[in-house]
């Protein structure tokens, strides 16, 4: 992807750069080839590895969730750790490494970012790549009818969400409340910790935002739960008239446990919000690029309802997309960094692959990957219904519940799975679920089969283990 206006004499097209890139691609290919299957740790490295993990835990003021310290090398969905082990990375930095590890095409793209004039781009001085990325994101977001016209880049999902929040409050001033769903997750700033429905995430923090919660859809009682959600919304609107600046929601609850709802459920609520002139903000920080379309609001055909959409994780650069109506007045949103040149180039490379490759659509690769996981899970469930059960998540957000779904039992399962060579992560509570965000752009069928084989082994081992928590 060339980002200079004049191709012929650009630095990127200089024959020395072209030759250097070729040599880099060849060298990388020679090094990654040996990472071809799951491997246990090298025992001779154990002591020094333990030391490094201990040092890291001390430096950051708290231990890491897993004994994970990457070596900086991987191959597709496999990643190598400093202890010499190789594992399937089924969590991808919680949805970030959509191209897996040490992807040659991505490295080639990033070499071009490395020879760019600056490391970081920000609001004062943006390069052409930032413009192109904003243009791509708005074009994709509008492709099936949304009114999103503007794009503001940022470096984290939380910042994209803070920007959304500020735009909505400014627009709806003096409204001072927000609506969201129960079990929502929005990020970890002072304001987002209030929006997030998890008391432990705001332990000790002052209240910065007044939030009203609405129960999410319950798949076991569709009609009843829709009625209950509508009743809760109506109650909040009645109790605090003209006080809500917007509703923030995830169409597929991520940290909440990978639950979704049918289009009709959202439309029922959105119609009420529209009646009350309350803007609708869809948080797609986790869902972006994980369904049959780039945006989950497109997957659910809710384009006409969206006023603000935030995205992040697999896009490498985060963004707030918004309609003309929600444009902020000068001074409200700005950042020194809106993205590293390498992240911006990576984002463009990823979007191109999704949109031009065979990933989207009902028969696209993303849903094929999901279906293959589900086939394995259904078989495991049929053999041992008490070991593993659904729901299995949506698209590239794969999930399941093991045993009784208690936090302790699930953590024990995840640790065993990690030792066996698969990295996954928990989500939700009561039940605590196992979730996976596979690197969709490199996942092969044989990877899915190998991962599910390891899940099966660990389920069997856990079932018969005498020392379960
Ligand atoms: C739905 C949702 N919103 C916001 C965030 C916050 O993103 P970040 O961790 O990049 O600040 C997350 C992160 O998990 C998320 O899942």
PDB file of C-alpha atoms in Angstrom, residues 120-371:
ATOM      1  CA  UNK A 120       3.668   8.909  16.022  1.00  0.00           C
ATOM      2  CA  UNK A 121       0.900  10.893  14.362  1.00  0.00           C
ATOM      3  CA  UNK A 122      -1.356  13.273  16.223  1.00  0.00           C
ATOM      4  CA  UNK A 123      -3.912  15.958  15.808  1.00  0.00           C
ATOM      5  CA  UNK A 124      -1.499  18.757  15.003  1.00  0.00           C
ATOM      6  CA  UNK A 125       0.498  16.885  12.367  1.00  0.00           C
ATOM      7  CA  UNK A 126      -1.196  14.002  10.617  1.00  0.00           C
ATOM      8  CA  UNK A 127       0.247  12.216   7.604  1.00  0.00           C
ATOM      9  CA  UNK A 128      -1.575  10.970   4.561  1.00  0.00           C
ATOM     10  CA  UNK A 129      -1.969   7.507   6.141  1.00  0.00           C
ATOM     11  CA  UNK A 130      -4.230   8.952   8.884  1.00  0.00           C
ATOM     12  CA  UNK A 131      -6.445  10.597   6.302  1.00  0.00           C
ATOM     13  CA  UNK A 132      -6.682   7.355   4.328  1.00  0.00           C
ATOM     14  CA  UNK A 133      -7.547   5.331   7.421  1.00  0.00           C
ATOM     15  CA  UNK A 134     -10.318   7.747   8.474  1.00  0.00           C
ATOM     16  CA  UNK A 135     -11.650   7.654   4.937  1.00  0.00           C
ATOM     17  CA  UNK A 136     -11.630   3.817   4.878  1.00  0.00           C
ATOM     18  CA  UNK A 137     -13.398   3.564   8.236  1.00  0.00           C
ATOM     19  CA  UNK A 138     -16.115   6.068   7.323  1.00  0.00           C
ATOM     20  CA  UNK A 139     -16.618   4.452   3.903  1.00  0.00           C
ATOM     21  CA  UNK A 140     -17.025   0.981   5.444  1.00  0.00           C
ATOM     22  CA  UNK A 141     -19.297   2.313   8.207  1.00  0.00           C
ATOM     23  CA  UNK A 142     -21.567   4.022   5.649  1.00  0.00           C
ATOM     24  CA  UNK A 143     -21.600   1.180   3.139  1.00  0.00           C
ATOM     25  CA  UNK A 144     -25.020  -0.126   4.142  1.00  0.00           C
ATOM     26  CA  UNK A 145     -26.766   3.063   5.092  1.00  0.00           C
ATOM     27  CA  UNK A 146     -25.536   4.469   8.413  1.00  0.00           C
ATOM     28  CA  UNK A 147     -25.326   8.227   8.790  1.00  0.00           C
ATOM     29  CA  UNK A 148     -21.817   8.129  10.325  1.00  0.00           C
ATOM     30  CA  UNK A 149     -19.841  10.861   8.601  1.00  0.00           C
ATOM     31  CA  UNK A 150     -16.900  11.629  10.850  1.00  0.00           C
ATOM     32  CA  UNK A 151     -13.979   9.724  12.308  1.00  0.00           C
ATOM     33  CA  UNK A 152     -11.731  10.715  15.184  1.00  0.00           C
ATOM     34  CA  UNK A 153      -8.719   8.430  15.789  1.00  0.00           C
ATOM     35  CA  UNK A 154      -7.279   7.553  19.197  1.00  0.00           C
ATOM     36  CA  UNK A 155      -4.887   5.128  20.829  1.00  0.00           C
ATOM     37  CA  UNK A 156      -7.165   3.076  23.085  1.00  0.00           C
ATOM     38  CA  UNK A 157     -10.732   1.855  23.237  1.00  0.00           C
ATOM     39  CA  UNK A 158     -11.155   3.812  26.453  1.00  0.00           C
ATOM     40  CA  UNK A 159     -10.090   7.075  24.790  1.00  0.00           C
ATOM     41  CA  UNK A 160     -12.401   6.435  21.837  1.00  0.00           C
ATOM     42  CA  UNK A 161     -15.194   5.869  24.356  1.00  0.00           C
ATOM     43  CA  UNK A 162     -14.346   8.960  26.415  1.00  0.00           C
ATOM     44  CA  UNK A 163     -14.507  11.010  23.217  1.00  0.00           C
ATOM     45  CA  UNK A 164     -17.924   9.523  22.411  1.00  0.00           C
ATOM     46  CA  UNK A 165     -19.152  10.266  25.904  1.00  0.00           C
ATOM     47  CA  UNK A 166     -18.008  13.883  25.763  1.00  0.00           C
ATOM     48  CA  UNK A 167     -19.595  14.460  22.357  1.00  0.00           C
ATOM     49  CA  UNK A 168     -22.911  13.120  23.617  1.00  0.00           C
ATOM     50  CA  UNK A 169     -22.906  15.166  26.813  1.00  0.00           C
ATOM     51  CA  UNK A 170     -21.993  18.331  24.940  1.00  0.00           C
ATOM     52  CA  UNK A 171     -24.748  17.743  22.431  1.00  0.00           C
ATOM     53  CA  UNK A 172     -27.381  16.982  25.083  1.00  0.00           C
ATOM     54  CA  UNK A 173     -26.322  19.523  27.721  1.00  0.00           C
ATOM     55  CA  UNK A 174     -27.637  19.848  30.487  1.00  0.00           C
ATOM     56  CA  UNK A 175     -28.514  16.095  30.447  1.00  0.00           C
ATOM     57  CA  UNK A 176     -26.203  14.418  32.978  1.00  0.00           C
ATOM     58  CA  UNK A 177     -27.072  10.696  32.934  1.00  0.00           C
ATOM     59  CA  UNK A 178     -26.240   7.747  30.682  1.00  0.00           C
ATOM     60  CA  UNK A 179     -28.105   4.546  29.925  1.00  0.00           C
ATOM     61  CA  UNK A 180     -26.430   1.200  29.381  1.00  0.00           C
ATOM     62  CA  UNK A 181     -27.060  -2.530  29.754  1.00  0.00           C
ATOM     63  CA  UNK A 182     -26.370  -4.593  32.826  1.00  0.00           C
ATOM     64  CA  UNK A 183     -23.076  -6.492  32.565  1.00  0.00           C
ATOM     65  CA  UNK A 184     -21.705  -3.891  30.174  1.00  0.00           C
ATOM     66  CA  UNK A 185     -18.017  -3.090  29.842  1.00  0.00           C
ATOM     67  CA  UNK A 186     -16.825   0.253  28.491  1.00  0.00           C
ATOM     68  CA  UNK A 187     -13.250   0.717  29.683  1.00  0.00           C
ATOM     69  CA  UNK A 188     -11.253   1.821  32.685  1.00  0.00           C
ATOM     70  CA  UNK A 189     -11.167   5.621  32.847  1.00  0.00           C
ATOM     71  CA  UNK A 190     -12.875   7.368  35.777  1.00  0.00           C
ATOM     72  CA  UNK A 191     -16.047   7.938  33.745  1.00  0.00           C
ATOM     73  CA  UNK A 192     -16.035   4.573  31.960  1.00  0.00           C
ATOM     74  CA  UNK A 193     -15.531   2.745  35.234  1.00  0.00           C
ATOM     75  CA  UNK A 194     -18.951   4.153  36.214  1.00  0.00           C
ATOM     76  CA  UNK A 195     -20.550   3.104  32.937  1.00  0.00           C
ATOM     77  CA  UNK A 196     -19.089  -0.390  33.218  1.00  0.00           C
ATOM     78  CA  UNK A 197     -21.427  -2.568  35.276  1.00  0.00           C
ATOM     79  CA  UNK A 198     -18.776  -4.033  37.581  1.00  0.00           C
ATOM     80  CA  UNK A 199     -18.525  -2.635  41.097  1.00  0.00           C
ATOM     81  CA  UNK A 200     -14.986  -3.941  41.606  1.00  0.00           C
ATOM     82  CA  UNK A 201     -13.742  -1.851  38.657  1.00  0.00           C
ATOM     83  CA  UNK A 202     -14.675   1.350  40.494  1.00  0.00           C
ATOM     84  CA  UNK A 203     -13.762   0.319  44.011  1.00  0.00           C
ATOM     85  CA  UNK A 204     -12.543   3.435  45.844  1.00  0.00           C
ATOM     86  CA  UNK A 205     -13.338   5.826  42.977  1.00  0.00           C
ATOM     87  CA  UNK A 206     -15.608   8.846  43.345  1.00  0.00           C
ATOM     88  CA  UNK A 207     -18.829   8.843  41.327  1.00  0.00           C
ATOM     89  CA  UNK A 208     -18.215  10.824  38.152  1.00  0.00           C
ATOM     90  CA  UNK A 209     -21.261   9.778  36.157  1.00  0.00           C
ATOM     91  CA  UNK A 210     -24.852   8.800  36.886  1.00  0.00           C
ATOM     92  CA  UNK A 211     -25.808   5.632  35.028  1.00  0.00           C
ATOM     93  CA  UNK A 212     -29.102   3.750  34.650  1.00  0.00           C
ATOM     94  CA  UNK A 213     -28.892   0.057  33.794  1.00  0.00           C
ATOM     95  CA  UNK A 214     -31.275  -1.961  31.645  1.00  0.00           C
ATOM     96  CA  UNK A 215     -31.330  -5.778  31.729  1.00  0.00           C
ATOM     97  CA  UNK A 216     -29.862  -7.407  28.612  1.00  0.00           C
ATOM     98  CA  UNK A 217     -31.732  -9.943  26.475  1.00  0.00           C
ATOM     99  CA  UNK A 218     -32.186 -13.393  27.973  1.00  0.00           C
ATOM    100  CA  UNK A 219     -32.121 -16.110  25.353  1.00  0.00           C
ATOM    101  CA  UNK A 220     -34.051 -18.486  27.609  1.00  0.00           C
ATOM    102  CA  UNK A 221     -36.986 -16.079  27.904  1.00  0.00           C
ATOM    103  CA  UNK A 222     -36.985 -13.909  24.767  1.00  0.00           C
ATOM    104  CA  UNK A 223     -40.415 -12.267  25.004  1.00  0.00           C
ATOM    105  CA  UNK A 224     -40.368 -11.838  28.754  1.00  0.00           C
ATOM    106  CA  UNK A 225     -36.870 -10.373  28.793  1.00  0.00           C
ATOM    107  CA  UNK A 226     -37.665  -7.918  25.991  1.00  0.00           C
ATOM    108  CA  UNK A 227     -40.659  -6.773  28.003  1.00  0.00           C
ATOM    109  CA  UNK A 228     -38.545  -6.421  31.134  1.00  0.00           C
ATOM    110  CA  UNK A 229     -35.894  -4.369  29.318  1.00  0.00           C
ATOM    111  CA  UNK A 230     -38.510  -2.057  27.828  1.00  0.00           C
ATOM    112  CA  UNK A 231     -40.124  -1.638  31.230  1.00  0.00           C
ATOM    113  CA  UNK A 232     -36.776  -0.746  32.833  1.00  0.00           C
ATOM    114  CA  UNK A 233     -36.024   1.778  30.087  1.00  0.00           C
ATOM    115  CA  UNK A 234     -39.408   3.374  30.477  1.00  0.00           C
ATOM    116  CA  UNK A 235     -38.979   3.576  34.232  1.00  0.00           C
ATOM    117  CA  UNK A 236     -35.609   5.334  33.938  1.00  0.00           C
ATOM    118  CA  UNK A 237     -36.983   7.794  31.380  1.00  0.00           C
ATOM    119  CA  UNK A 238     -39.954   8.492  33.600  1.00  0.00           C
ATOM    120  CA  UNK A 239     -37.857   8.951  36.738  1.00  0.00           C
ATOM    121  CA  UNK A 240     -35.301  11.249  35.085  1.00  0.00           C
ATOM    122  CA  UNK A 241     -37.069  13.062  32.244  1.00  0.00           C
ATOM    123  CA  UNK A 242     -34.851  14.854  29.699  1.00  0.00           C
ATOM    124  CA  UNK A 243     -31.777  13.743  31.666  1.00  0.00           C
ATOM    125  CA  UNK A 244     -30.122  11.096  29.454  1.00  0.00           C
ATOM    126  CA  UNK A 245     -27.340  12.167  27.098  1.00  0.00           C
ATOM    127  CA  UNK A 246     -27.348   8.790  25.366  1.00  0.00           C
ATOM    128  CA  UNK A 247     -27.353   5.030  25.601  1.00  0.00           C
ATOM    129  CA  UNK A 248     -24.074   3.149  25.303  1.00  0.00           C
ATOM    130  CA  UNK A 249     -24.312  -0.518  24.398  1.00  0.00           C
ATOM    131  CA  UNK A 250     -22.509  -3.564  23.088  1.00  0.00           C
ATOM    132  CA  UNK A 251     -24.514  -5.561  20.553  1.00  0.00           C
ATOM    133  CA  UNK A 252     -22.564  -8.613  21.652  1.00  0.00           C
ATOM    134  CA  UNK A 253     -21.575  -8.315  25.275  1.00  0.00           C
ATOM    135  CA  UNK A 254     -17.845  -9.034  25.390  1.00  0.00           C
ATOM    136  CA  UNK A 255     -16.482  -8.888  28.934  1.00  0.00           C
ATOM    137  CA  UNK A 256     -20.038  -9.736  30.038  1.00  0.00           C
ATOM    138  CA  UNK A 257     -19.699 -13.281  28.658  1.00  0.00           C
ATOM    139  CA  UNK A 258     -20.284 -13.259  24.849  1.00  0.00           C
ATOM    140  CA  UNK A 259     -24.041 -12.913  24.720  1.00  0.00           C
ATOM    141  CA  UNK A 260     -26.023 -11.355  21.893  1.00  0.00           C
ATOM    142  CA  UNK A 261     -29.631 -10.555  21.169  1.00  0.00           C
ATOM    143  CA  UNK A 262     -31.801 -10.607  18.055  1.00  0.00           C
ATOM    144  CA  UNK A 263     -32.317  -7.510  15.941  1.00  0.00           C
ATOM    145  CA  UNK A 264     -35.939  -7.142  17.152  1.00  0.00           C
ATOM    146  CA  UNK A 265     -34.808  -6.759  20.756  1.00  0.00           C
ATOM    147  CA  UNK A 266     -32.551  -3.826  19.904  1.00  0.00           C
ATOM    148  CA  UNK A 267     -35.113  -2.232  17.600  1.00  0.00           C
ATOM    149  CA  UNK A 268     -37.759  -2.297  20.332  1.00  0.00           C
ATOM    150  CA  UNK A 269     -35.428  -0.311  22.621  1.00  0.00           C
ATOM    151  CA  UNK A 270     -34.017   1.914  19.884  1.00  0.00           C
ATOM    152  CA  UNK A 271     -37.487   3.040  18.829  1.00  0.00           C
ATOM    153  CA  UNK A 272     -38.154   4.261  22.366  1.00  0.00           C
ATOM    154  CA  UNK A 273     -34.774   6.014  22.506  1.00  0.00           C
ATOM    155  CA  UNK A 274     -35.516   7.694  19.176  1.00  0.00           C
ATOM    156  CA  UNK A 275     -38.901   8.876  20.461  1.00  0.00           C
ATOM    157  CA  UNK A 276     -37.097  10.568  23.348  1.00  0.00           C
ATOM    158  CA  UNK A 277     -34.352  11.975  21.110  1.00  0.00           C
ATOM    159  CA  UNK A 278     -31.650  10.023  22.973  1.00  0.00           C
ATOM    160  CA  UNK A 279     -28.552   9.291  20.851  1.00  0.00           C
ATOM    161  CA  UNK A 280     -27.483   5.644  20.403  1.00  0.00           C
ATOM    162  CA  UNK A 281     -23.818   4.766  20.831  1.00  0.00           C
ATOM    163  CA  UNK A 282     -22.680   1.289  19.846  1.00  0.00           C
ATOM    164  CA  UNK A 283     -19.408   0.249  21.445  1.00  0.00           C
ATOM    165  CA  UNK A 284     -17.711  -2.018  18.881  1.00  0.00           C
ATOM    166  CA  UNK A 285     -14.280  -2.016  20.500  1.00  0.00           C
ATOM    167  CA  UNK A 286     -14.463  -5.811  20.830  1.00  0.00           C
ATOM    168  CA  UNK A 287     -16.962  -6.706  18.074  1.00  0.00           C
ATOM    169  CA  UNK A 288     -15.344  -4.814  15.190  1.00  0.00           C
ATOM    170  CA  UNK A 289     -14.300  -7.329  12.514  1.00  0.00           C
ATOM    171  CA  UNK A 290     -15.706 -10.328  14.410  1.00  0.00           C
ATOM    172  CA  UNK A 291     -19.056 -10.902  12.690  1.00  0.00           C
ATOM    173  CA  UNK A 292     -20.234 -11.392   9.100  1.00  0.00           C
ATOM    174  CA  UNK A 293     -19.669  -7.657   8.481  1.00  0.00           C
ATOM    175  CA  UNK A 294     -16.967  -5.282   9.677  1.00  0.00           C
ATOM    176  CA  UNK A 295     -19.402  -3.781  12.174  1.00  0.00           C
ATOM    177  CA  UNK A 296     -21.805  -5.779  14.340  1.00  0.00           C
ATOM    178  CA  UNK A 297     -24.444  -3.067  13.722  1.00  0.00           C
ATOM    179  CA  UNK A 298     -24.217  -4.001  10.035  1.00  0.00           C
ATOM    180  CA  UNK A 299     -24.411  -7.718  10.849  1.00  0.00           C
ATOM    181  CA  UNK A 300     -27.676  -6.991  12.719  1.00  0.00           C
ATOM    182  CA  UNK A 301     -28.852  -4.473  10.103  1.00  0.00           C
ATOM    183  CA  UNK A 302     -29.186  -1.631  12.592  1.00  0.00           C
ATOM    184  CA  UNK A 303     -27.426   0.969  10.404  1.00  0.00           C
ATOM    185  CA  UNK A 304     -30.244   3.502  10.510  1.00  0.00           C
ATOM    186  CA  UNK A 305     -30.139   3.727  14.311  1.00  0.00           C
ATOM    187  CA  UNK A 306     -26.485   4.439  15.039  1.00  0.00           C
ATOM    188  CA  UNK A 307     -25.380   7.920  16.102  1.00  0.00           C
ATOM    189  CA  UNK A 308     -21.946   7.079  17.476  1.00  0.00           C
ATOM    190  CA  UNK A 309     -19.787   3.961  17.043  1.00  0.00           C
ATOM    191  CA  UNK A 310     -16.472   3.280  18.730  1.00  0.00           C
ATOM    192  CA  UNK A 311     -13.991   0.642  17.597  1.00  0.00           C
ATOM    193  CA  UNK A 312     -10.605  -0.720  18.575  1.00  0.00           C
ATOM    194  CA  UNK A 313      -8.570  -3.826  19.332  1.00  0.00           C
ATOM    195  CA  UNK A 314      -8.102  -5.611  15.968  1.00  0.00           C
ATOM    196  CA  UNK A 315      -8.056  -2.252  14.168  1.00  0.00           C
ATOM    197  CA  UNK A 316      -4.769  -1.405  15.998  1.00  0.00           C
ATOM    198  CA  UNK A 317      -5.824   2.245  16.029  1.00  0.00           C
ATOM    199  CA  UNK A 318      -9.049   3.071  17.859  1.00  0.00           C
ATOM    200  CA  UNK A 319     -11.713   5.440  16.572  1.00  0.00           C
ATOM    201  CA  UNK A 320     -14.922   7.284  17.335  1.00  0.00           C
ATOM    202  CA  UNK A 321     -17.277   7.519  14.347  1.00  0.00           C
ATOM    203  CA  UNK A 322     -20.191   9.926  14.600  1.00  0.00           C
ATOM    204  CA  UNK A 323     -22.959  11.675  12.719  1.00  0.00           C
ATOM    205  CA  UNK A 324     -22.955  15.337  11.765  1.00  0.00           C
ATOM    206  CA  UNK A 325     -25.317  16.011  14.651  1.00  0.00           C
ATOM    207  CA  UNK A 326     -22.749  14.973  17.243  1.00  0.00           C
ATOM    208  CA  UNK A 327     -19.820  17.013  15.993  1.00  0.00           C
ATOM    209  CA  UNK A 328     -17.966  18.468  18.980  1.00  0.00           C
ATOM    210  CA  UNK A 329     -17.226  22.153  19.344  1.00  0.00           C
ATOM    211  CA  UNK A 330     -13.491  23.066  19.196  1.00  0.00           C
ATOM    212  CA  UNK A 331     -11.579  22.237  22.372  1.00  0.00           C
ATOM    213  CA  UNK A 332     -13.594  19.196  23.450  1.00  0.00           C
ATOM    214  CA  UNK A 333     -11.590  16.360  21.879  1.00  0.00           C
ATOM    215  CA  UNK A 334      -7.948  16.239  20.915  1.00  0.00           C
ATOM    216  CA  UNK A 335      -4.883  14.073  21.547  1.00  0.00           C
ATOM    217  CA  UNK A 336      -1.123  14.466  21.119  1.00  0.00           C
ATOM    218  CA  UNK A 337      -0.995  10.938  19.677  1.00  0.00           C
ATOM    219  CA  UNK A 338      -3.845   9.556  17.627  1.00  0.00           C
ATOM    220  CA  UNK A 339      -1.800   6.565  16.522  1.00  0.00           C
ATOM    221  CA  UNK A 340       1.685   5.285  15.740  1.00  0.00           C
ATOM    222  CA  UNK A 341       2.476   5.335  12.035  1.00  0.00           C
ATOM    223  CA  UNK A 342       3.018   1.564  12.271  1.00  0.00           C
ATOM    224  CA  UNK A 343      -0.449   1.026  13.844  1.00  0.00           C
ATOM    225  CA  UNK A 344      -2.102   3.177  11.206  1.00  0.00           C
ATOM    226  CA  UNK A 345      -0.404   1.242   8.395  1.00  0.00           C
ATOM    227  CA  UNK A 346      -1.277  -2.025  10.127  1.00  0.00           C
ATOM    228  CA  UNK A 347      -4.928  -0.935  10.385  1.00  0.00           C
ATOM    229  CA  UNK A 348      -5.087  -0.181   6.667  1.00  0.00           C
ATOM    230  CA  UNK A 349      -3.462  -3.536   5.850  1.00  0.00           C
ATOM    231  CA  UNK A 350      -5.978  -5.411   8.041  1.00  0.00           C
ATOM    232  CA  UNK A 351      -9.029  -3.590   6.641  1.00  0.00           C
ATOM    233  CA  UNK A 352      -7.880  -4.302   3.096  1.00  0.00           C
ATOM    234  CA  UNK A 353      -7.542  -8.009   3.819  1.00  0.00           C
ATOM    235  CA  UNK A 354     -10.986  -8.202   5.446  1.00  0.00           C
ATOM    236  CA  UNK A 355     -12.708  -6.289   2.685  1.00  0.00           C
ATOM    237  CA  UNK A 356     -10.927  -7.835  -0.289  1.00  0.00           C
ATOM    238  CA  UNK A 357     -10.417 -11.366   1.046  1.00  0.00           C
ATOM    239  CA  UNK A 358     -13.145 -13.922   1.611  1.00  0.00           C
ATOM    240  CA  UNK A 359     -13.816 -13.125   5.289  1.00  0.00           C
ATOM    241  CA  UNK A 360     -17.152 -11.335   5.429  1.00  0.00           C
ATOM    242  CA  UNK A 361     -20.662 -12.454   4.490  1.00  0.00           C
ATOM    243  CA  UNK A 362     -22.789 -15.412   5.484  1.00  0.00           C
ATOM    244  CA  UNK A 363     -20.395 -17.838   3.769  1.00  0.00           C
ATOM    245  CA  UNK A 364     -17.263 -15.911   4.667  1.00  0.00           C
ATOM    246  CA  UNK A 365     -14.264 -17.328   6.462  1.00  0.00           C
ATOM    247  CA  UNK A 366     -15.126 -15.708   9.826  1.00  0.00           C
ATOM    248  CA  UNK A 367     -18.403 -17.600  10.139  1.00  0.00           C
ATOM    249  CA  UNK A 368     -16.774 -20.764   8.760  1.00  0.00           C
ATOM    250  CA  UNK A 369     -14.197 -20.586  11.539  1.00  0.00           C
ATOM    251  CA  UNK A 370     -16.988 -20.159  14.093  1.00  0.00           C
ATOM    252  CA  UNK A 371     -18.952 -23.098  12.686  1.00  0.00           C
TER     253      UNK A 371
END
